[in-house]
Amino acid sequence: VDTGTSLIVGPSGPMKTLISTLNVQPDCSGINSLPTLSFTISGQVINVPPSIYVIKETTVLGKTQCAFGGQGASTTMWILGD
């Protein structure tokens, strides 16, 4: 497990499915209805709620925007960001 990034990174196929399934809205609507993601590592379940995996930023114009904090990569490994 690499925790040297702020994102969740995984194989392109599963991440593409995850991103489209979650469908995080850019206007931040529906964040509270998004599921908690669960990762099992050596039998230990790590729960990641949407308050952690959704990146919420305020633009220079004061508008709030949201995006899923993850991406796909050409790898078979997963990186669980900080």
Short mmCIF file of N, CA, C and O in Angstrom, two decimals:
data_model
loop_
_atom_site.label_atom_id
_atom_site.label_comp_id
_atom_site.label_asym_id
_atom_site.label_seq_id
_atom_site.Cartn_x
_atom_site.Cartn_y
_atom_site.Cartn_z
N VAL A 1 0.85 -1.18 0.00
CA VAL A 1 0.00 0.00 0.00
C VAL A 1 0.89 1.23 0.00
O VAL A 1 1.82 1.34 0.79
N ASP A 2 0.60 2.14 -0.91
CA ASP A 2 1.33 3.40 -1.00
C ASP A 2 0.39 4.51 -0.56
O ASP A 2 -0.70 4.65 -1.09
N THR A 3 0.78 5.28 0.42
CA THR A 3 -0.06 6.38 0.88
C THR A 3 0.57 7.74 0.55
O THR A 3 0.32 8.73 1.20
N GLY A 4 1.40 7.78 -0.49
CA GLY A 4 2.11 9.00 -0.84
C GLY A 4 1.36 9.93 -1.77
O GLY A 4 1.93 10.86 -2.31
N THR A 5 0.10 9.71 -1.97
CA THR A 5 -0.70 10.58 -2.82
C THR A 5 -1.98 10.95 -2.10
O THR A 5 -2.37 10.27 -1.15
N SER A 6 -2.62 11.98 -2.53
CA SER A 6 -3.88 12.39 -1.90
C SER A 6 -5.09 11.72 -2.54
O SER A 6 -6.21 11.91 -2.09
N LEU A 7 -4.88 10.92 -3.57
CA LEU A 7 -5.97 10.29 -4.30
C LEU A 7 -6.04 8.80 -4.04
O LEU A 7 -5.07 8.19 -3.59
N ILE A 8 -7.18 8.21 -4.37
CA ILE A 8 -7.31 6.76 -4.45
C ILE A 8 -7.01 6.42 -5.90
O ILE A 8 -7.65 6.94 -6.81
N VAL A 9 -6.01 5.59 -6.12
CA VAL A 9 -5.62 5.20 -7.48
C VAL A 9 -5.71 3.69 -7.57
O VAL A 9 -5.30 2.97 -6.66
N GLY A 10 -6.27 3.20 -8.67
CA GLY A 10 -6.39 1.77 -8.87
C GLY A 10 -6.37 1.43 -10.35
O GLY A 10 -6.26 2.32 -11.20
N PRO A 11 -6.47 0.14 -10.66
CA PRO A 11 -6.49 -0.28 -12.07
C PRO A 11 -7.60 0.43 -12.84
O PRO A 11 -8.69 0.68 -12.30
N SER A 12 -7.30 0.78 -14.06
CA SER A 12 -8.22 1.59 -14.88
C SER A 12 -9.64 1.04 -14.96
O SER A 12 -10.60 1.80 -14.80
N GLY A 13 -9.79 -0.25 -15.21
CA GLY A 13 -11.13 -0.84 -15.36
C GLY A 13 -11.99 -0.69 -14.12
O GLY A 13 -13.08 -0.11 -14.18
N PRO A 14 -11.52 -1.20 -12.97
CA PRO A 14 -12.32 -1.05 -11.76
C PRO A 14 -12.55 0.42 -11.36
O PRO A 14 -13.64 0.77 -10.90
N MET A 15 -11.57 1.27 -11.57
CA MET A 15 -11.74 2.67 -11.21
C MET A 15 -12.76 3.35 -12.11
O MET A 15 -13.55 4.17 -11.65
N LYS A 16 -12.76 3.00 -13.40
CA LYS A 16 -13.74 3.59 -14.32
C LYS A 16 -15.16 3.21 -13.87
O LYS A 16 -16.05 4.05 -13.85
N THR A 17 -15.34 1.96 -13.48
CA THR A 17 -16.64 1.50 -13.00
C THR A 17 -17.02 2.22 -11.71
O THR A 17 -18.15 2.68 -11.56
N LEU A 18 -16.07 2.34 -10.78
CA LEU A 18 -16.33 3.01 -9.51
C LEU A 18 -16.72 4.47 -9.73
O LEU A 18 -17.71 4.96 -9.17
N ILE A 19 -15.96 5.16 -10.56
CA ILE A 19 -16.22 6.58 -10.82
C ILE A 19 -17.60 6.79 -11.43
O ILE A 19 -18.35 7.67 -11.03
N SER A 20 -17.97 5.95 -12.39
CA SER A 20 -19.28 6.12 -13.04
C SER A 20 -20.41 5.70 -12.10
O SER A 20 -21.49 6.30 -12.14
N THR A 21 -20.17 4.73 -11.23
CA THR A 21 -21.20 4.29 -10.29
C THR A 21 -21.44 5.36 -9.22
O THR A 21 -22.58 5.63 -8.87
N LEU A 22 -20.37 5.95 -8.71
CA LEU A 22 -20.52 6.96 -7.66
C LEU A 22 -21.18 8.23 -8.19
O LEU A 22 -21.99 8.84 -7.53
N ASN A 23 -20.79 8.65 -9.37
CA ASN A 23 -21.39 9.82 -10.02
C ASN A 23 -21.42 11.05 -9.09
O ASN A 23 -22.49 11.61 -8.81
N VAL A 24 -20.26 11.45 -8.59
CA VAL A 24 -20.15 12.62 -7.73
C VAL A 24 -20.53 13.85 -8.55
O VAL A 24 -19.97 14.09 -9.63
N GLN A 25 -21.47 14.62 -8.05
CA GLN A 25 -21.97 15.79 -8.76
C GLN A 25 -21.05 16.99 -8.56
O GLN A 25 -20.66 17.30 -7.43
N PRO A 26 -20.68 17.67 -9.64
CA PRO A 26 -19.81 18.84 -9.53
C PRO A 26 -20.35 19.94 -8.62
O PRO A 26 -19.59 20.69 -8.02
N ASP A 27 -21.68 20.02 -8.48
CA ASP A 27 -22.27 21.06 -7.63
C ASP A 27 -22.38 20.60 -6.16
O ASP A 27 -22.97 21.30 -5.34
N CYS A 28 -21.82 19.44 -5.86
CA CYS A 28 -21.77 18.87 -4.51
C CYS A 28 -23.11 18.37 -3.99
O CYS A 28 -23.21 17.97 -2.82
N SER A 29 -24.12 18.34 -4.83
CA SER A 29 -25.41 17.81 -4.37
C SER A 29 -25.32 16.30 -4.22
O SER A 29 -24.64 15.63 -4.97
N GLY A 30 -25.98 15.79 -3.22
CA GLY A 30 -26.05 14.34 -3.02
C GLY A 30 -24.85 13.70 -2.33
O GLY A 30 -24.79 12.48 -2.24
N ILE A 31 -23.92 14.49 -1.83
CA ILE A 31 -22.74 13.90 -1.18
C ILE A 31 -23.15 13.01 -0.01
O ILE A 31 -22.62 11.92 0.18
N ASN A 32 -24.14 13.45 0.77
CA ASN A 32 -24.55 12.69 1.94
C ASN A 32 -25.21 11.37 1.60
O ASN A 32 -25.33 10.49 2.46
N SER A 33 -25.63 11.19 0.35
CA SER A 33 -26.26 9.93 -0.04
C SER A 33 -25.28 8.97 -0.72
O SER A 33 -25.66 7.85 -1.07
N LEU A 34 -24.03 9.39 -0.88
CA LEU A 34 -23.02 8.51 -1.49
C LEU A 34 -22.63 7.42 -0.49
O LEU A 34 -22.65 7.64 0.72
N PRO A 35 -22.23 6.25 -0.99
CA PRO A 35 -21.89 5.15 -0.09
C PRO A 35 -20.50 5.31 0.53
O PRO A 35 -19.65 6.05 0.03
N THR A 36 -20.29 4.60 1.62
CA THR A 36 -18.97 4.46 2.20
C THR A 36 -18.24 3.39 1.41
O THR A 36 -18.80 2.32 1.14
N LEU A 37 -17.01 3.65 0.99
CA LEU A 37 -16.20 2.66 0.29
C LEU A 37 -15.48 1.82 1.34
O LEU A 37 -14.98 2.35 2.33
N SER A 38 -15.42 0.51 1.12
CA SER A 38 -14.74 -0.39 2.06
C SER A 38 -13.64 -1.14 1.34
O SER A 38 -13.89 -1.75 0.29
N PHE A 39 -12.46 -1.09 1.90
CA PHE A 39 -11.31 -1.83 1.37
C PHE A 39 -10.91 -2.84 2.43
O PHE A 39 -10.79 -2.50 3.61
N THR A 40 -10.69 -4.09 2.01
CA THR A 40 -10.25 -5.13 2.94
C THR A 40 -8.81 -5.46 2.65
O THR A 40 -8.46 -5.87 1.54
N ILE A 41 -7.96 -5.26 3.65
CA ILE A 41 -6.52 -5.52 3.52
C ILE A 41 -6.13 -6.48 4.64
O ILE A 41 -6.25 -6.14 5.82
N SER A 42 -5.70 -7.67 4.26
CA SER A 42 -5.30 -8.70 5.23
C SER A 42 -6.38 -8.90 6.29
O SER A 42 -6.10 -9.01 7.48
N GLY A 43 -7.63 -8.95 5.87
CA GLY A 43 -8.73 -9.19 6.77
C GLY A 43 -9.22 -7.97 7.54
O GLY A 43 -10.25 -8.03 8.20
N GLN A 44 -8.52 -6.86 7.44
CA GLN A 44 -8.91 -5.63 8.13
C GLN A 44 -9.72 -4.76 7.17
O GLN A 44 -9.23 -4.42 6.09
N VAL A 45 -10.92 -4.38 7.57
CA VAL A 45 -11.78 -3.54 6.73
C VAL A 45 -11.50 -2.08 7.04
O VAL A 45 -11.52 -1.66 8.19
N ILE A 46 -11.22 -1.33 5.99
CA ILE A 46 -11.00 0.11 6.11
C ILE A 46 -12.15 0.80 5.39
O ILE A 46 -12.35 0.62 4.19
N ASN A 47 -12.93 1.56 6.15
CA ASN A 47 -14.08 2.27 5.60
C ASN A 47 -13.69 3.70 5.27
O ASN A 47 -13.07 4.38 6.09
N VAL A 48 -14.05 4.12 4.06
CA VAL A 48 -13.75 5.48 3.60
C VAL A 48 -15.07 6.16 3.24
O VAL A 48 -15.66 5.88 2.21
N PRO A 49 -15.54 7.08 4.10
CA PRO A 49 -16.81 7.75 3.82
C PRO A 49 -16.66 8.82 2.75
O PRO A 49 -15.55 9.27 2.44
N PRO A 50 -17.77 9.25 2.15
CA PRO A 50 -17.71 10.28 1.11
C PRO A 50 -17.07 11.58 1.58
O PRO A 50 -16.48 12.30 0.78
N SER A 51 -17.15 11.87 2.86
CA SER A 51 -16.52 13.11 3.36
C SER A 51 -15.00 13.05 3.19
O SER A 51 -14.34 14.09 3.19
N ILE A 52 -14.46 11.85 2.98
CA ILE A 52 -13.02 11.68 2.76
C ILE A 52 -12.70 11.57 1.26
O ILE A 52 -11.76 12.18 0.78
N TYR A 53 -13.48 10.78 0.50
CA TYR A 53 -13.12 10.54 -0.90
C TYR A 53 -13.66 11.57 -1.89
O TYR A 53 -13.29 11.55 -3.06
N VAL A 54 -14.50 12.48 -1.44
CA VAL A 54 -14.96 13.56 -2.31
C VAL A 54 -14.11 14.79 -2.02
O VAL A 54 -13.99 15.22 -0.87
N ILE A 55 -13.50 15.33 -3.06
CA ILE A 55 -12.71 16.55 -2.94
C ILE A 55 -13.64 17.74 -3.14
O ILE A 55 -14.31 17.84 -4.17
N LYS A 56 -13.70 18.59 -2.13
CA LYS A 56 -14.58 19.76 -2.16
C LYS A 56 -13.70 21.00 -2.13
O LYS A 56 -12.91 21.17 -1.20
N GLU A 57 -13.81 21.83 -3.16
CA GLU A 57 -12.98 23.02 -3.26
C GLU A 57 -13.84 24.25 -3.52
O GLU A 57 -14.93 24.15 -4.09
N THR A 58 -13.32 25.38 -3.12
CA THR A 58 -13.97 26.65 -3.41
C THR A 58 -13.13 27.38 -4.46
O THR A 58 -11.92 27.53 -4.29
N THR A 59 -13.78 27.79 -5.55
CA THR A 59 -13.07 28.48 -6.62
C THR A 59 -12.76 29.91 -6.20
O THR A 59 -13.26 30.40 -5.18
N VAL A 60 -11.94 30.58 -7.00
CA VAL A 60 -11.60 31.98 -6.72
C VAL A 60 -12.83 32.88 -6.77
O VAL A 60 -12.83 33.97 -6.21
N LEU A 61 -13.89 32.41 -7.41
CA LEU A 61 -15.13 33.18 -7.48
C LEU A 61 -16.08 32.82 -6.34
O LEU A 61 -17.22 33.29 -6.30
N GLY A 62 -15.63 31.96 -5.42
CA GLY A 62 -16.44 31.60 -4.26
C GLY A 62 -17.42 30.47 -4.49
O GLY A 62 -18.25 30.19 -3.63
N LYS A 63 -17.35 29.82 -5.64
CA LYS A 63 -18.25 28.71 -5.95
C LYS A 63 -17.66 27.40 -5.42
O LYS A 63 -16.47 27.15 -5.57
N THR A 64 -18.49 26.56 -4.81
CA THR A 64 -18.03 25.27 -4.31
C THR A 64 -18.18 24.22 -5.41
O THR A 64 -19.23 24.14 -6.05
N GLN A 65 -17.12 23.43 -5.61
CA GLN A 65 -17.13 22.36 -6.61
C GLN A 65 -16.66 21.07 -5.95
O GLN A 65 -15.81 21.10 -5.06
N CYS A 66 -17.19 19.95 -6.42
CA CYS A 66 -16.82 18.65 -5.89
C CYS A 66 -16.41 17.70 -7.01
O CYS A 66 -16.86 17.82 -8.14
N ALA A 67 -15.54 16.75 -6.65
CA ALA A 67 -15.10 15.71 -7.59
C ALA A 67 -14.67 14.49 -6.78
O ALA A 67 -14.27 14.61 -5.62
N PHE A 68 -14.76 13.34 -7.40
CA PHE A 68 -14.27 12.12 -6.77
C PHE A 68 -12.75 12.20 -6.68
O PHE A 68 -12.08 12.53 -7.66
N GLY A 69 -12.20 11.89 -5.54
CA GLY A 69 -10.76 11.96 -5.33
C GLY A 69 -10.08 10.65 -5.69
O GLY A 69 -9.45 10.00 -4.86
N GLY A 70 -10.21 10.26 -6.94
CA GLY A 70 -9.59 9.02 -7.39
C GLY A 70 -9.40 9.02 -8.89
O GLY A 70 -9.99 9.84 -9.61
N GLN A 71 -8.56 8.12 -9.34
CA GLN A 71 -8.31 7.99 -10.78
C GLN A 71 -7.79 6.61 -11.10
O GLN A 71 -7.25 5.91 -10.25
N GLY A 72 -7.95 6.23 -12.36
CA GLY A 72 -7.44 4.97 -12.84
C GLY A 72 -6.03 5.12 -13.37
O GLY A 72 -5.61 6.22 -13.73
N ALA A 73 -5.29 4.01 -13.36
CA ALA A 73 -3.92 4.02 -13.86
C ALA A 73 -3.60 2.65 -14.46
O ALA A 73 -4.30 1.68 -14.21
N SER A 74 -2.55 2.61 -15.23
CA SER A 74 -2.10 1.34 -15.83
C SER A 74 -1.30 0.57 -14.80
O SER A 74 -0.07 0.52 -14.82
N THR A 75 -2.02 -0.03 -13.85
CA THR A 75 -1.39 -0.75 -12.77
C THR A 75 -2.32 -1.84 -12.26
O THR A 75 -3.50 -1.82 -12.58
N THR A 76 -1.79 -2.77 -11.52
CA THR A 76 -2.62 -3.75 -10.84
C THR A 76 -2.66 -3.46 -9.35
O THR A 76 -3.35 -4.13 -8.60
N MET A 77 -1.93 -2.43 -8.93
CA MET A 77 -1.88 -2.07 -7.51
C MET A 77 -2.89 -0.98 -7.20
O MET A 77 -3.36 -0.28 -8.09
N TRP A 78 -3.18 -0.84 -5.92
CA TRP A 78 -4.04 0.22 -5.43
C TRP A 78 -3.22 1.14 -4.56
O TRP A 78 -2.36 0.71 -3.80
N ILE A 79 -3.49 2.43 -4.66
CA ILE A 79 -2.88 3.42 -3.81
C ILE A 79 -4.01 4.08 -3.03
O ILE A 79 -4.93 4.64 -3.63
N LEU A 80 -3.96 3.97 -1.73
CA LEU A 80 -4.98 4.58 -0.89
C LEU A 80 -4.38 5.86 -0.33
O LEU A 80 -3.57 5.84 0.57
N GLY A 81 -4.77 6.96 -0.91
CA GLY A 81 -4.17 8.25 -0.57
C GLY A 81 -4.36 8.66 0.87
O GLY A 81 -5.10 8.03 1.63
N ASP A 82 -3.66 9.71 1.22
CA ASP A 82 -3.72 10.16 2.61
C ASP A 82 -5.00 10.89 2.89
O ASP A 82 -5.29 11.26 3.97
#
